[in-house]
Structures are given as C-alpha cells and as structure tokens.
Amino acid sequence: MSELMGGALLAETLFALGVRDVFTLHGGHLDPFLIACPGVGIRLTDVRHEATAGHAAEAYAMTRPGELGVCVVTAGPGFTNCLTAIASAYSNAVPTLFIAGAPPESELALNELQGGFSQVQLAAPITKWSQRVSRIDRLPDLVEKASRIALSGRPGPVFLEIPINVMFGRTSRILFPVEPNRTKASKPTISAGDADRVLDVLACAQRPVIITGSGVVLSDSSAELQRFVDATGLPVVSNSKSNGVLPFGHTEYFGPASILAQLKSIGCEGADVVFLVGARAGLLLGGRSGNIILSSAKVLQIDIDASEIGRLSPVTVGLVADCSAALGVIATQAEGRDWPKWDSWKSGLRAARSALVDGECTDNGPSGRIHPNVAALRVFEALPLSTIVVVDGGEVTAWCEPHNRASAPGEYLTTGYLGTLGVGQGFAIGASVAHPGRPIVLIMGDGAVGFHLQEFDTMDRHDLPITTIVLNNSCWAMSMNAQDLVFGKQRRTVVMLEDRRYDQVAIALGCEGMRIVDASCIVEHVGNAIKAGRATCIDISTDPEVMHPITFGMAGADPKQGKISMPYYQNE
C-alpha cells in the first residue's frame, strides 16, 4: 500500500466499520483526519461546543439501534469539555466512540500545549475501555476493538487518545487490517425452558405488566416485543429511555411506567407480576420506594448485564440475554398457549393513564401566563406522528411525558440517569443528522436552553430543520419549587432567571424565531414552523406559579403529613 497519514488511516478505518457521520469541533491536532473524511464518505457535523458534539453522538446511536455514535475532539480542553457527554453515555449505556487528540509523546511532562494530564486515566472510570494509540500501524485494529467493545454486551462509550505525531505520521504497513464485512458475534439468548418459566409466572398473574427499558431500544427488539404482546395481550409500559417500543395507539401500550404509581390514587391495586425487559431498577422505576414496583410483586427480568439482575430486590426468574434474541424465543413459546384477558386490570391502567394525561387546568395559570401543562399539550397536538421529540429540563420533562406519542424507538429522547440539563441541542442535532428529512422538535425549559444557546448557529449552518420550543417561566422551576417547599419562598437562592427573549437569540444566530403569549396560537405557530423546514425557536411564556406534582416527591416534601425528608433520594 502507499503511505497514509495517520488521520487518513483513521478515516478509512471508521468508514470500513460502517461509520458515516462524525460530530466534531475543529482542533489542529485533528486536521489530517478532518481533511480526509469527506474523501472517504464520512460527513462531518461541526458544532460550537465539544459537549454538544458528544451529546449528538449519543443521540445518533440512540436513534439508530446497532450503530455507533462517533465524536472526535481536540486535546486538553476539547477533551474535558466532552466529559459530561461521556458520563451521560456511560450511565445510559449508549454505544459511542470518543476520540481526542493529544500532544506528541516526545513532549510528555514538558509543560506542553493542551497536555499535562492523562486523558486516558480521566476517561477510564466512565468508559468501557480507554486506550492510547501509540503507533500508526495499530490504528485500525485498536479502532475496531473500541467499536466492538462499545457495541457488545451492555453497550457504552469507549475512548481513544491519538497523539498528534500519530495523526500526522505516515505508514505503509498495517499490522491488523479491518475487513469491511466482518462476521458479527452471536447474541446471547435463552432456552425454550427458560421462556416457559417466565410464561408460567405471567399466566398465573392477576395484574401483570411488562416494563421496557433501553435494552429493548438498543437491541432493536420492538418487532419481537410486539409479537410477544400480540400473542399474550400483556400490557406494556415504558421507562423514559424506551419510549416508542410499541407504536403509539397500540392497544396494549399504556404509556409511561409512572402510571403504575397513579393506581393507588384511583383505588386500584398495583401490579402483582412485573416483567422487566431491558429495564434497570433504580431512578427511572421509583427506586426502593415501591411506588412503581410493589415490594410484594414477583419480578421477572431479562438483561444483557448480569449485574442488573435483582439489583434492588430478589427476582423470581432472571435471564441474562440480549432482549431481541430472548423475546423471540419467548414469543414463539407464548404463541402456543391460551392467555387470560385481564380486562379489569387493563381498565385500571387506562384510568391511571387518563389521570396522568388529562389533568384539568385553564389556559392560564395564577400569574396570567400560559399554564405549562396546556403549553405542552398544545405543542404535542401540533406535531406530526413522524416527529422525533427531544425534551430537556426539570419540570418540563414531567409536563411533556404524558403527552408523548412516539411510535418507534428513539423518537422521544430525555436526559436519562445522569439527569444532565443542556443535552437538548446536542440530542436534537444528532437526531436530525441521523434522520434527514424527519421533523425534529426540541422542547426545553428556559434554564436548560441557556447551556448551549450558540448551537442555534450550528442548526442554521447545517440546515437542520429543528424546531426549538422554550417553555419560558423565568426560573429554574423544579429548583425554585423545591426550595419553596423545604425552606419557604422568602429563602429563594440562585433559582430565579430574567424573562429573556430566546427567540431573539435564535434570530441573531441565523434561525427563525417568535414569542407566544396566547395558548390559542400554539398549535398553529408550531405546526407552521415544522412545515417551513427551517431551524426555528418558539419562546412560549409559561407560568412560574404552577408546580408540577412530581416536585413534591423530588423535593422530599409531603404536604399532607407536613414532612420533609432528604431531597431527590430515599430518606436515610
């Protein structure tokens, strides 16, 4: 072979591995790679902050199951700006490859530019694998290994550091070439006997429910899930990482898992058998509170990570397997059985979902600004069913969740386990690049939008038709309301914001923009913005005097009993 510069070899290797999109921000360490990408067929989407590039890679992988999200940034501050995105991908188990430049190894410990610390060691605790590439001829096999690790088992981020001398160096030798059509490893599955053990417990249940998680999304197993559900009539709810695993309107889909916490309030008993399919016990399922999964319930669980089986409580049947492979076996075994109807149980679930979605409220709140639930409801009424929705914020997320109408995995993205505000612009950019031509709507609080306002420029430069909706109540709503509950309104500290015009910021950075102060205009203006196919920001003036009920629990306050416990976590 003729000599190749290290950066060009990196680009060719990524292309051979199936990578077609890379999210980046320029740095001199990266130039051989960046310049080579267009020639080999890799599209570069450059953003205005490295954190956005990392979050975009995360969303790209979440919306394209089985594929790798790739983020390439420069050394030093470029890398450290990405740490939050790496941690987010790690906590949410998303297959992502992060690559950073580095000073030449010959200048190690010489107070060099953008060096002086170990990027590899810093990334190690929040990645599945962290490695320096010290030789150009090892680039292909180490990149292939990183890709394989990211996508195998429980998915997650990996990190490669490529020093500038490797990027700019040349080689005519490759020790371990990467074959474009590599044989894929088989997926761990279960036996027919294992499936029957699960089905026997479900068949005897009076109030069974399937709770799906990101394992269903990342294993691309919606078809197998639907086949299983169609055969059995079992009801399904999803945690916030698996919206869209069944089509919107499917008769057996009952919405977010939080409806299970509503059952008691409408006089219904909770589930007596819970089948966790790729869903991790913890934050998104009420932790040890027993609000979503009763302590008396039998728990069945499928997860590719054995350490997740029985994390918070013993399970009746635990299966370590890929969700797609396991559900295929379970569906086959289920199709030969007769199943109960569970009509009364499903009626209770429908009532609980209605209680969550149909809360009564007027268009305007106490202060005269638009009620946030009305704003969220009207926004979703305007969205075509093909819309990919990203939600970023505290109470904003809670207002939006019941109105979600996602019909496929990755069509409704939220912050996840890390609770990272400011991911919205990156998620929306990643989703838009991953799905050209699809309408992308980003719904944010005015707190969350402030982290990366500069990305309106990115949306415009790359012609990404993202409609950003800011529910603007001039405060950090969940934080303010929590302080009020625990300490009193007179003690508010660093939770207030000014009523800024974020639509005007978007206009200044090349996008369209408008403000809405009348709820009756929301459906029309949001619909028109989506049809226009331009990056647009719609600032909706919402009421800061309205508190979402979820904040009582998050703040640790029980207004009925006058109790305050430790906020956000279970009381010690």
Coordinates of C-alpha atoms in Angstrom, one line a residue:
M1 CA 0.0 0.0 0.0
S2 CA 1.1 3.6 -0.5
E3 CA 1.9 5.6 2.6
L4 CA -1.1 7.0 4.5
M5 CA -1.1 9.8 7.1
G6 CA -2.5 8.6 10.4
G7 CA -5.5 10.8 10.3
A8 CA -6.4 9.5 6.8
L9 CA -6.0 5.9 8.0
L10 CA -8.3 6.7 10.9
A11 CA -11.0 8.0 8.5
E12 CA -10.7 4.9 6.2
T13 CA -10.9 2.6 9.2
L14 CA -14.1 4.3 10.6
F15 CA -15.7 4.1 7.1
A16 CA -14.8 0.4 6.9
L17 CA -16.5 -0.1 10.2
G18 CA -19.7 1.5 8.9
V19 CA -19.3 5.0 10.3
R20 CA -20.8 7.6 8.0
D21 CA -21.3 10.6 10.4
V22 CA -18.9 12.2 12.9
F23 CA -19.6 15.0 15.3
T24 CA -16.7 17.3 15.9
L25 CA -15.3 20.8 16.7
H26 CA -12.0 21.8 15.0
G27 CA -8.6 21.5 16.6
G28 CA -5.2 21.5 15.0
H29 CA -4.5 18.0 16.3
L30 CA -7.2 16.6 14.1
D31 CA -6.6 18.2 10.7
P32 CA -5.3 15.1 8.8
F33 CA -8.4 13.2 9.9
L34 CA -10.9 16.1 9.3
I35 CA -9.5 16.7 5.8
A36 CA -9.6 13.0 4.9
C37 CA -13.2 12.4 6.0
P38 CA -15.1 14.0 3.0
G39 CA -13.0 12.0 0.6
V40 CA -13.8 8.6 2.1
G41 CA -17.5 9.4 2.5
I42 CA -17.8 10.5 6.2
R43 CA -20.0 13.5 6.8
L44 CA -18.7 16.0 9.5
T45 CA -21.1 18.0 11.6
D46 CA -19.2 20.6 13.4
V47 CA -20.7 22.3 16.5
R48 CA -19.9 25.2 18.7
H49 CA -19.0 23.3 21.9
E50 CA -17.5 19.8 22.4
A51 CA -20.2 18.8 24.9
T52 CA -22.8 19.2 22.1
A53 CA -20.7 17.0 19.8
G54 CA -20.7 14.3 22.5
H55 CA -24.4 14.5 23.1
A56 CA -25.1 14.5 19.4
A57 CA -23.1 11.2 19.1
E58 CA -25.1 9.8 22.0
A59 CA -28.5 10.7 20.3
Y60 CA -27.3 9.4 16.9
A61 CA -26.6 6.0 18.5
M62 CA -29.9 6.0 20.5
T63 CA -32.0 6.7 17.3
R64 CA -30.1 4.2 15.1
P65 CA -30.0 0.9 17.1
G66 CA -27.0 -1.2 16.5
E67 CA -24.9 1.7 15.1
L68 CA -22.1 3.6 16.7
G69 CA -22.2 7.3 17.6
V70 CA -18.8 9.0 17.0
C71 CA -17.4 12.2 18.5
V72 CA -13.9 13.4 17.6
V73 CA -12.4 16.4 19.5
T74 CA -9.1 18.1 20.1
A75 CA -6.8 17.6 23.1
G76 CA -6.9 19.2 26.6
P77 CA -10.0 21.4 26.9
G78 CA -11.6 19.9 23.9
F79 CA -11.5 16.5 25.7
T80 CA -12.5 17.8 29.1
N81 CA -15.5 19.6 27.6
C82 CA -16.7 16.2 26.5
L83 CA -16.5 14.5 29.9
T84 CA -20.2 15.2 30.7
A85 CA -21.3 13.6 27.4
I86 CA -19.0 10.6 28.0
A87 CA -20.5 10.2 31.5
S88 CA -24.0 10.5 30.1
A89 CA -23.4 7.8 27.5
Y90 CA -21.9 5.6 30.2
S91 CA -24.9 6.0 32.6
N92 CA -27.4 5.5 29.8
A93 CA -25.5 2.5 28.2
V94 CA -25.2 4.1 24.7
P95 CA -22.6 2.8 22.2
T96 CA -20.3 5.7 21.5
L97 CA -16.7 6.2 20.4
F98 CA -14.9 9.3 21.7
I99 CA -11.6 10.2 20.1
A100 CA -9.4 13.0 21.3
G101 CA -6.1 14.4 20.1
A102 CA -3.1 14.7 22.4
P103 CA 0.4 16.3 22.4
P104 CA 3.2 14.2 20.9
E105 CA 4.6 11.6 23.3
S106 CA 8.1 13.0 22.9
E107 CA 7.0 16.1 24.8
L108 CA 5.4 14.2 27.7
A109 CA 5.8 16.2 31.0
L110 CA 7.4 19.2 29.3
N111 CA 4.5 21.7 30.1
E112 CA 3.3 21.2 26.5
L113 CA 0.3 22.7 24.9
Q114 CA -3.1 21.1 25.9
G115 CA -1.3 18.4 27.9
G116 CA 0.0 17.9 31.4
F117 CA -2.6 15.3 32.5
S118 CA -3.7 11.8 31.5
Q119 CA -6.8 11.9 29.3
V120 CA -6.8 8.1 29.2
Q121 CA -6.9 7.8 33.0
L122 CA -9.5 10.6 33.3
A123 CA -11.8 8.8 30.9
A124 CA -11.3 5.3 32.3
P125 CA -13.9 5.3 35.1
I126 CA -16.7 6.5 32.8
T127 CA -15.9 4.3 29.7
K128 CA -15.9 0.6 29.0
W129 CA -12.4 0.9 27.6
S130 CA -9.9 3.8 27.5
Q131 CA -6.7 3.5 25.5
R132 CA -3.9 5.5 23.8
V133 CA -2.9 4.7 20.2
S134 CA 0.9 5.0 20.2
R135 CA 1.7 3.5 16.8
I136 CA 0.2 4.4 13.4
D137 CA 0.2 0.8 12.2
R138 CA -2.0 -0.2 15.2
L139 CA -4.7 2.4 14.4
P140 CA -7.1 0.1 12.5
D141 CA -7.2 -2.8 15.0
L142 CA -7.5 -0.6 18.1
V143 CA -10.3 1.4 16.5
E144 CA -12.0 -1.9 15.5
K145 CA -11.6 -3.2 19.1
A146 CA -13.0 0.0 20.5
S147 CA -16.0 -0.3 18.2
R148 CA -16.6 -3.9 19.2
I149 CA -16.4 -3.2 22.9
A150 CA -18.8 -0.2 22.6
L151 CA -21.4 -2.3 20.8
S152 CA -21.1 -5.6 22.6
G153 CA -22.7 -6.8 25.9
R154 CA -24.1 -3.9 27.8
P155 CA -23.3 -1.1 25.3
G156 CA -21.4 2.0 26.4
P157 CA -18.8 4.6 25.5
V158 CA -15.1 3.9 24.7
F159 CA -12.3 6.4 24.4
L160 CA -9.2 6.5 22.2
E161 CA -6.4 9.1 22.6
I162 CA -4.5 9.7 19.3
P163 CA -1.4 11.9 19.8
I164 CA -0.6 14.4 17.1
N165 CA 2.5 12.6 16.0
V166 CA 0.3 9.6 15.2
M167 CA -2.3 11.7 13.4
F168 CA 0.4 13.5 11.3
G169 CA 2.7 10.5 10.9
R170 CA 2.8 8.2 7.9
T171 CA 2.8 4.5 7.5
S172 CA 2.8 1.9 4.7
R173 CA 2.2 -1.0 7.0
I174 CA -0.9 -2.1 8.8
L175 CA -0.5 -5.0 11.3
F176 CA -4.1 -6.0 11.5
P177 CA -6.3 -4.7 8.6
V178 CA -10.0 -4.2 9.2
E179 CA -12.3 -6.1 7.0
P180 CA -15.4 -4.2 5.9
N181 CA -17.7 -7.3 6.1
R182 CA -16.8 -8.7 9.5
T183 CA -18.7 -11.6 11.0
K184 CA -20.9 -10.4 13.8
A185 CA -20.9 -12.2 17.1
S186 CA -24.0 -14.1 18.0
K187 CA -26.3 -12.7 20.6
P188 CA -26.7 -14.4 24.0
T189 CA -30.2 -16.0 24.1
I190 CA -32.3 -18.3 26.3
S191 CA -33.7 -21.8 26.0
A192 CA -37.4 -22.7 25.4
G193 CA -37.3 -24.0 29.0
D194 CA -36.3 -20.5 30.3
A195 CA -39.1 -19.0 28.3
D196 CA -41.6 -21.3 29.8
R197 CA -40.5 -20.4 33.3
V198 CA -41.3 -16.8 32.5
L199 CA -44.6 -17.6 30.8
D200 CA -45.8 -19.9 33.7
V201 CA -45.5 -17.0 36.1
L202 CA -47.2 -14.5 33.8
A203 CA -50.1 -16.9 33.0
C204 CA -50.9 -17.1 36.7
A205 CA -50.8 -13.4 37.4
Q206 CA -53.8 -11.3 38.1
R207 CA -52.2 -8.0 37.4
P208 CA -49.1 -8.5 35.2
V209 CA -47.2 -5.7 33.4
I210 CA -44.2 -5.5 31.1
I211 CA -41.8 -2.6 31.8
T212 CA -39.4 -1.9 29.0
G213 CA -36.1 -0.1 29.2
S214 CA -33.2 1.0 26.9
G215 CA -32.2 -2.7 26.4
V216 CA -35.2 -3.1 24.2
V217 CA -34.2 0.0 22.2
L218 CA -30.5 -0.7 21.8
S219 CA -31.1 -4.3 20.9
D220 CA -33.7 -3.2 18.3
S221 CA -36.3 -5.7 19.6
S222 CA -39.5 -3.8 19.1
A223 CA -40.7 -6.3 16.5
E224 CA -40.2 -9.2 18.8
L225 CA -41.8 -7.4 21.7
Q226 CA -44.9 -6.6 19.6
R227 CA -45.1 -10.2 18.5
F228 CA -45.0 -11.4 22.2
V229 CA -47.6 -8.8 23.3
D230 CA -49.9 -9.6 20.4
A231 CA -49.8 -13.3 21.3
T232 CA -50.5 -12.7 25.0
G233 CA -52.3 -9.5 25.4
L234 CA -49.9 -8.5 28.2
P235 CA -50.0 -4.7 29.0
V236 CA -46.8 -2.7 28.4
V237 CA -45.4 0.5 30.0
S238 CA -42.0 2.0 29.3
N239 CA -39.4 3.9 31.3
S240 CA -38.2 7.2 29.8
K241 CA -35.4 5.5 27.9
S242 CA -37.7 3.3 25.9
N243 CA -40.5 5.4 24.6
G244 CA -41.8 4.2 21.2
V245 CA -41.0 0.5 21.7
L246 CA -44.6 -0.1 20.7
P247 CA -46.4 2.1 18.2
F248 CA -48.5 5.0 19.6
G249 CA -52.1 3.7 19.8
H250 CA -51.2 0.1 20.2
T251 CA -54.0 -1.5 22.3
E252 CA -51.6 -3.0 24.9
Y253 CA -49.4 0.1 25.4
F254 CA -50.4 2.1 28.4
G255 CA -47.7 4.8 28.4
P256 CA -45.0 5.7 30.9
A257 CA -44.2 3.5 33.8
S258 CA -45.2 6.3 36.2
I259 CA -48.8 5.4 35.6
L260 CA -48.2 2.5 38.0
A261 CA -47.7 5.0 40.7
Q262 CA -51.1 6.5 39.9
L263 CA -53.1 3.3 40.6
K264 CA -53.4 3.7 44.3
S265 CA -54.8 7.2 43.9
I266 CA -57.7 5.9 41.8
G267 CA -58.4 3.0 44.1
C268 CA -56.6 0.2 42.1
E269 CA -54.1 -2.3 43.3
G270 CA -50.6 -2.3 41.8
A271 CA -49.1 -5.0 39.6
D272 CA -48.6 -8.4 41.2
V273 CA -46.1 -9.5 38.5
V274 CA -43.6 -7.2 36.8
F275 CA -41.6 -8.3 33.8
L276 CA -38.5 -6.0 33.4
V277 CA -37.3 -6.3 29.8
G278 CA -34.0 -4.4 29.4
A279 CA -35.2 -2.1 32.1
R280 CA -32.9 -1.3 35.1
A281 CA -34.3 -1.0 38.5
G282 CA -33.5 2.4 40.1
L283 CA -34.2 6.0 39.4
L284 CA -36.5 5.6 36.4
L285 CA -38.6 3.0 38.2
G286 CA -39.0 4.6 41.6
G287 CA -36.0 3.1 43.3
R288 CA -36.8 1.4 46.5
S289 CA -39.9 3.5 47.1
G290 CA -42.3 0.8 46.0
N291 CA -44.4 3.4 44.2
I292 CA -44.0 1.8 40.7
I293 CA -42.9 -1.8 41.6
L294 CA -44.6 -3.0 44.7
S295 CA -42.4 -4.8 47.2
S296 CA -44.9 -7.7 47.2
A297 CA -44.7 -8.1 43.4
K298 CA -43.0 -11.0 41.7
V299 CA -40.3 -9.7 39.4
L300 CA -39.1 -11.3 36.2
Q301 CA -36.1 -9.8 34.4
I302 CA -34.2 -10.0 31.2
D303 CA -30.9 -8.0 30.9
I304 CA -27.7 -8.5 29.0
D305 CA -25.8 -7.4 32.1
A306 CA -25.9 -10.0 34.8
S307 CA -25.1 -7.4 37.5
E308 CA -28.5 -5.8 36.8
I309 CA -30.5 -8.9 37.6
G310 CA -32.0 -8.4 41.1
R311 CA -30.2 -5.1 41.7
L312 CA -32.8 -3.8 44.2
S313 CA -34.7 -7.0 45.2
P314 CA -34.7 -10.7 44.5
V315 CA -36.2 -11.8 41.2
T316 CA -38.4 -14.9 40.6
V317 CA -36.8 -15.5 37.2
G318 CA -33.7 -13.8 36.0
L319 CA -32.4 -14.3 32.5
V320 CA -29.1 -12.9 31.2
A321 CA -29.6 -12.4 27.4
D322 CA -30.0 -10.0 24.6
C323 CA -33.6 -8.7 24.7
S324 CA -34.1 -9.2 20.9
A325 CA -33.0 -12.8 21.0
A326 CA -34.8 -13.7 24.2
L327 CA -38.1 -12.1 23.2
G328 CA -38.0 -14.1 20.0
V329 CA -37.9 -17.3 22.0
I330 CA -40.5 -16.2 24.5
A331 CA -42.9 -15.1 21.7
T332 CA -42.6 -18.4 20.0
Q333 CA -43.4 -20.3 23.2
A334 CA -46.2 -17.9 24.0
E335 CA -48.0 -18.4 20.7
G336 CA -48.9 -21.9 21.6
R337 CA -50.8 -21.0 24.8
D338 CA -54.1 -19.7 25.9
W339 CA -54.0 -16.4 27.8
P340 CA -56.3 -14.6 30.3
K341 CA -57.9 -11.4 29.2
W342 CA -57.1 -9.2 32.3
D343 CA -59.9 -6.8 31.3
S344 CA -60.4 -5.4 34.7
W345 CA -56.7 -4.8 35.3
K346 CA -56.3 -3.1 31.9
S347 CA -59.3 -0.8 32.7
G348 CA -57.4 0.3 35.8
L349 CA -54.3 1.0 33.8
R350 CA -56.3 3.1 31.3
A351 CA -57.8 5.1 34.2
A352 CA -54.4 5.7 35.7
R353 CA -53.1 6.9 32.3
S354 CA -56.0 9.2 31.9
A355 CA -55.4 10.6 35.4
L356 CA -51.8 11.3 34.4
V357 CA -52.7 12.9 31.0
D358 CA -56.0 14.6 31.5
G359 CA -55.3 16.9 34.5
E360 CA -57.8 19.8 34.5
C361 CA -56.4 23.3 34.1
T362 CA -57.2 26.5 32.5
D363 CA -55.2 28.0 29.7
N364 CA -53.5 30.5 32.0
G365 CA -52.0 30.0 35.5
P366 CA -52.3 32.3 38.5
S367 CA -49.9 34.9 37.2
G368 CA -51.7 35.2 33.9
R369 CA -49.1 33.4 31.8
I370 CA -49.8 30.2 29.9
H371 CA -50.2 27.1 32.1
P372 CA -47.2 24.8 31.4
N373 CA -49.4 21.7 31.0
V374 CA -51.5 23.5 28.4
A375 CA -48.4 24.6 26.6
A376 CA -47.1 21.1 26.5
L377 CA -50.4 19.7 25.4
R378 CA -50.8 22.2 22.6
V379 CA -47.3 21.6 21.3
F380 CA -47.9 17.9 21.1
E381 CA -51.2 18.4 19.3
A382 CA -49.3 20.3 16.6
L383 CA -46.7 17.5 16.0
P384 CA -47.0 15.1 13.0
L385 CA -46.6 11.5 14.1
S386 CA -43.3 11.3 12.2
T387 CA -41.8 13.8 14.6
I388 CA -38.7 13.0 16.7
V389 CA -39.1 14.8 20.1
V390 CA -36.2 15.7 22.4
V391 CA -37.1 17.0 25.9
D392 CA -34.6 18.8 28.2
G393 CA -35.4 20.2 31.6
G394 CA -36.7 19.5 35.0
E395 CA -40.4 20.1 35.4
V396 CA -40.6 20.5 31.6
T397 CA -39.8 16.8 31.2
A398 CA -42.7 15.9 33.7
W399 CA -45.2 18.1 31.8
C400 CA -44.3 16.6 28.5
E401 CA -44.0 12.9 29.3
P402 CA -47.8 12.1 29.5
H403 CA -48.4 13.6 26.0
N404 CA -45.6 11.6 24.3
R405 CA -46.8 9.9 21.1
A406 CA -43.6 8.2 19.9
S407 CA -44.2 5.2 17.6
A408 CA -40.7 3.9 17.3
P409 CA -37.6 3.6 19.5
G410 CA -35.5 6.8 19.6
E411 CA -38.4 9.1 18.7
Y412 CA -38.7 10.6 22.2
L413 CA -35.4 11.4 23.9
T414 CA -34.9 12.6 27.5
T415 CA -31.9 13.2 29.7
G416 CA -31.8 9.8 31.4
Y417 CA -30.0 8.6 34.5
L418 CA -27.4 11.3 34.7
G419 CA -30.1 14.0 34.7
T420 CA -28.0 16.2 32.5
L421 CA -29.6 19.5 31.6
G422 CA -28.2 21.1 28.5
V423 CA -28.2 17.9 26.4
G424 CA -31.2 19.1 24.3
Q425 CA -29.4 20.9 21.5
G426 CA -26.9 18.0 21.1
F427 CA -29.6 15.4 21.1
A428 CA -31.6 17.3 18.6
I429 CA -28.6 17.8 16.3
G430 CA -27.7 14.2 16.5
A431 CA -31.2 13.0 15.8
S432 CA -31.5 15.4 12.8
V433 CA -28.3 14.2 11.3
A434 CA -29.3 10.6 11.9
H435 CA -32.7 11.0 10.3
P436 CA -32.5 13.6 7.5
G437 CA -36.0 14.9 6.4
R438 CA -37.7 14.0 9.7
P439 CA -39.2 16.8 11.7
I440 CA -37.2 17.3 15.0
V441 CA -38.8 19.2 17.9
L442 CA -36.7 20.1 20.9
I443 CA -38.7 21.2 24.0
M444 CA -36.7 22.9 26.7
G445 CA -37.0 24.9 29.8
D446 CA -35.5 28.4 29.8
G447 CA -32.9 27.1 32.3
A448 CA -31.8 24.2 30.1
V449 CA -31.7 26.2 26.8
G450 CA -29.1 28.5 28.3
F451 CA -26.3 25.9 28.4
H452 CA -25.7 25.9 24.6
L453 CA -27.5 28.8 23.0
Q454 CA -24.7 29.0 20.5
E455 CA -25.9 25.8 18.8
F456 CA -28.6 27.8 17.0
D457 CA -25.8 28.7 14.8
T458 CA -25.0 25.0 14.2
M459 CA -28.6 24.2 13.3
D460 CA -28.6 27.0 10.7
R461 CA -25.2 26.3 9.2
H462 CA -26.0 22.7 8.6
D463 CA -29.6 23.3 7.5
L464 CA -31.1 21.1 10.3
P465 CA -34.9 21.6 10.5
I466 CA -35.0 21.6 14.3
T467 CA -37.9 23.5 15.9
T468 CA -36.9 24.5 19.4
I469 CA -39.7 25.2 21.9
V470 CA -38.7 27.1 25.1
L471 CA -41.3 26.8 27.9
N472 CA -40.1 30.1 29.5
N473 CA -41.2 30.7 33.1
S474 CA -38.2 32.9 34.0
C475 CA -36.9 30.5 36.7
W476 CA -35.3 27.1 37.4
A477 CA -38.8 25.7 38.1
M478 CA -38.1 22.4 39.8
S479 CA -35.3 24.0 41.9
M480 CA -37.3 27.0 42.8
N481 CA -40.4 25.0 43.8
A482 CA -38.3 22.6 45.8
Q483 CA -36.7 25.4 47.7
D484 CA -40.1 26.9 48.4
L485 CA -41.4 23.6 49.8
V486 CA -38.4 22.9 52.0
F487 CA -37.2 26.4 53.1
G488 CA -40.0 28.8 52.2
K489 CA -40.4 31.3 49.3
Q490 CA -38.6 34.0 51.3
R491 CA -35.4 32.0 51.1
R492 CA -35.1 31.6 47.3
T493 CA -31.4 31.5 46.2
V494 CA -29.9 31.2 42.7
V495 CA -33.1 29.9 41.2
M496 CA -34.6 33.0 39.6
L497 CA -34.0 34.0 35.9
E498 CA -35.0 37.1 33.9
D499 CA -37.7 36.9 31.2
R500 CA -35.3 36.8 28.3
R501 CA -36.2 36.5 24.6
Y502 CA -34.6 33.3 23.5
D503 CA -36.3 33.6 20.1
Q504 CA -34.4 36.8 19.5
V505 CA -31.1 35.0 20.3
A506 CA -32.0 32.4 17.7
I507 CA -32.8 35.1 15.1
A508 CA -29.4 36.7 15.8
L509 CA -27.7 33.3 15.1
G510 CA -29.4 32.8 11.8
C511 CA -32.7 31.0 12.7
E512 CA -36.3 32.0 12.7
G513 CA -38.0 32.9 16.0
M514 CA -41.2 34.1 17.6
R515 CA -42.7 34.5 21.1
I516 CA -46.2 33.2 22.1
V517 CA -48.2 34.6 24.9
D518 CA -51.6 33.2 24.0
A519 CA -52.2 29.5 24.3
S520 CA -54.7 29.5 21.4
C521 CA -51.8 30.3 19.0
I522 CA -49.5 27.4 19.9
V523 CA -50.9 24.7 17.6
E524 CA -50.9 27.0 14.5
H525 CA -47.4 28.5 15.0
V526 CA -45.7 25.2 16.0
G527 CA -47.3 23.5 13.0
N528 CA -46.3 26.2 10.6
A529 CA -42.7 26.2 11.9
I530 CA -42.4 22.5 11.4
K531 CA -43.8 22.7 7.8
A532 CA -41.4 25.5 7.0
G533 CA -38.5 23.2 7.5
R534 CA -36.2 25.8 9.0
A535 CA -34.4 25.9 12.3
T536 CA -36.7 27.9 14.5
C537 CA -37.1 28.9 18.1
I538 CA -40.5 29.5 19.6
D539 CA -40.5 31.1 23.1
I540 CA -43.7 30.3 25.0
S541 CA -44.4 32.5 28.0
T542 CA -45.4 30.0 30.8
D543 CA -46.5 30.5 34.4
P544 CA -43.8 30.2 37.2
E545 CA -46.5 29.9 39.8
V546 CA -47.6 26.4 38.7
M547 CA -45.8 23.5 40.3
H548 CA -45.8 20.0 38.9
P549 CA -46.9 17.4 41.4
I550 CA -43.7 15.4 40.8
T551 CA -41.7 18.1 42.5
F552 CA -43.3 17.2 45.9
G553 CA -41.7 13.8 45.7
M554 CA -38.4 15.1 44.3
A555 CA -38.1 17.7 47.0
G556 CA -38.7 15.2 49.7
A557 CA -41.8 17.1 50.9
D558 CA -45.2 15.5 51.9
P559 CA -47.6 18.4 52.2
K560 CA -50.3 16.1 53.6
Q561 CA -48.2 15.0 56.5
G562 CA -46.1 18.0 56.9
K563 CA -42.9 16.0 56.5
I564 CA -39.6 16.9 54.8
S565 CA -37.1 14.2 54.0
M566 CA -33.8 14.2 52.1
P567 CA -34.4 15.7 48.6
Y568 CA -34.1 13.6 45.4
Y569 CA -33.0 10.4 47.1
Q570 CA -34.6 7.9 49.5
N571 CA -34.7 9.2 53.1
E572 CA -31.9 8.0 55.4

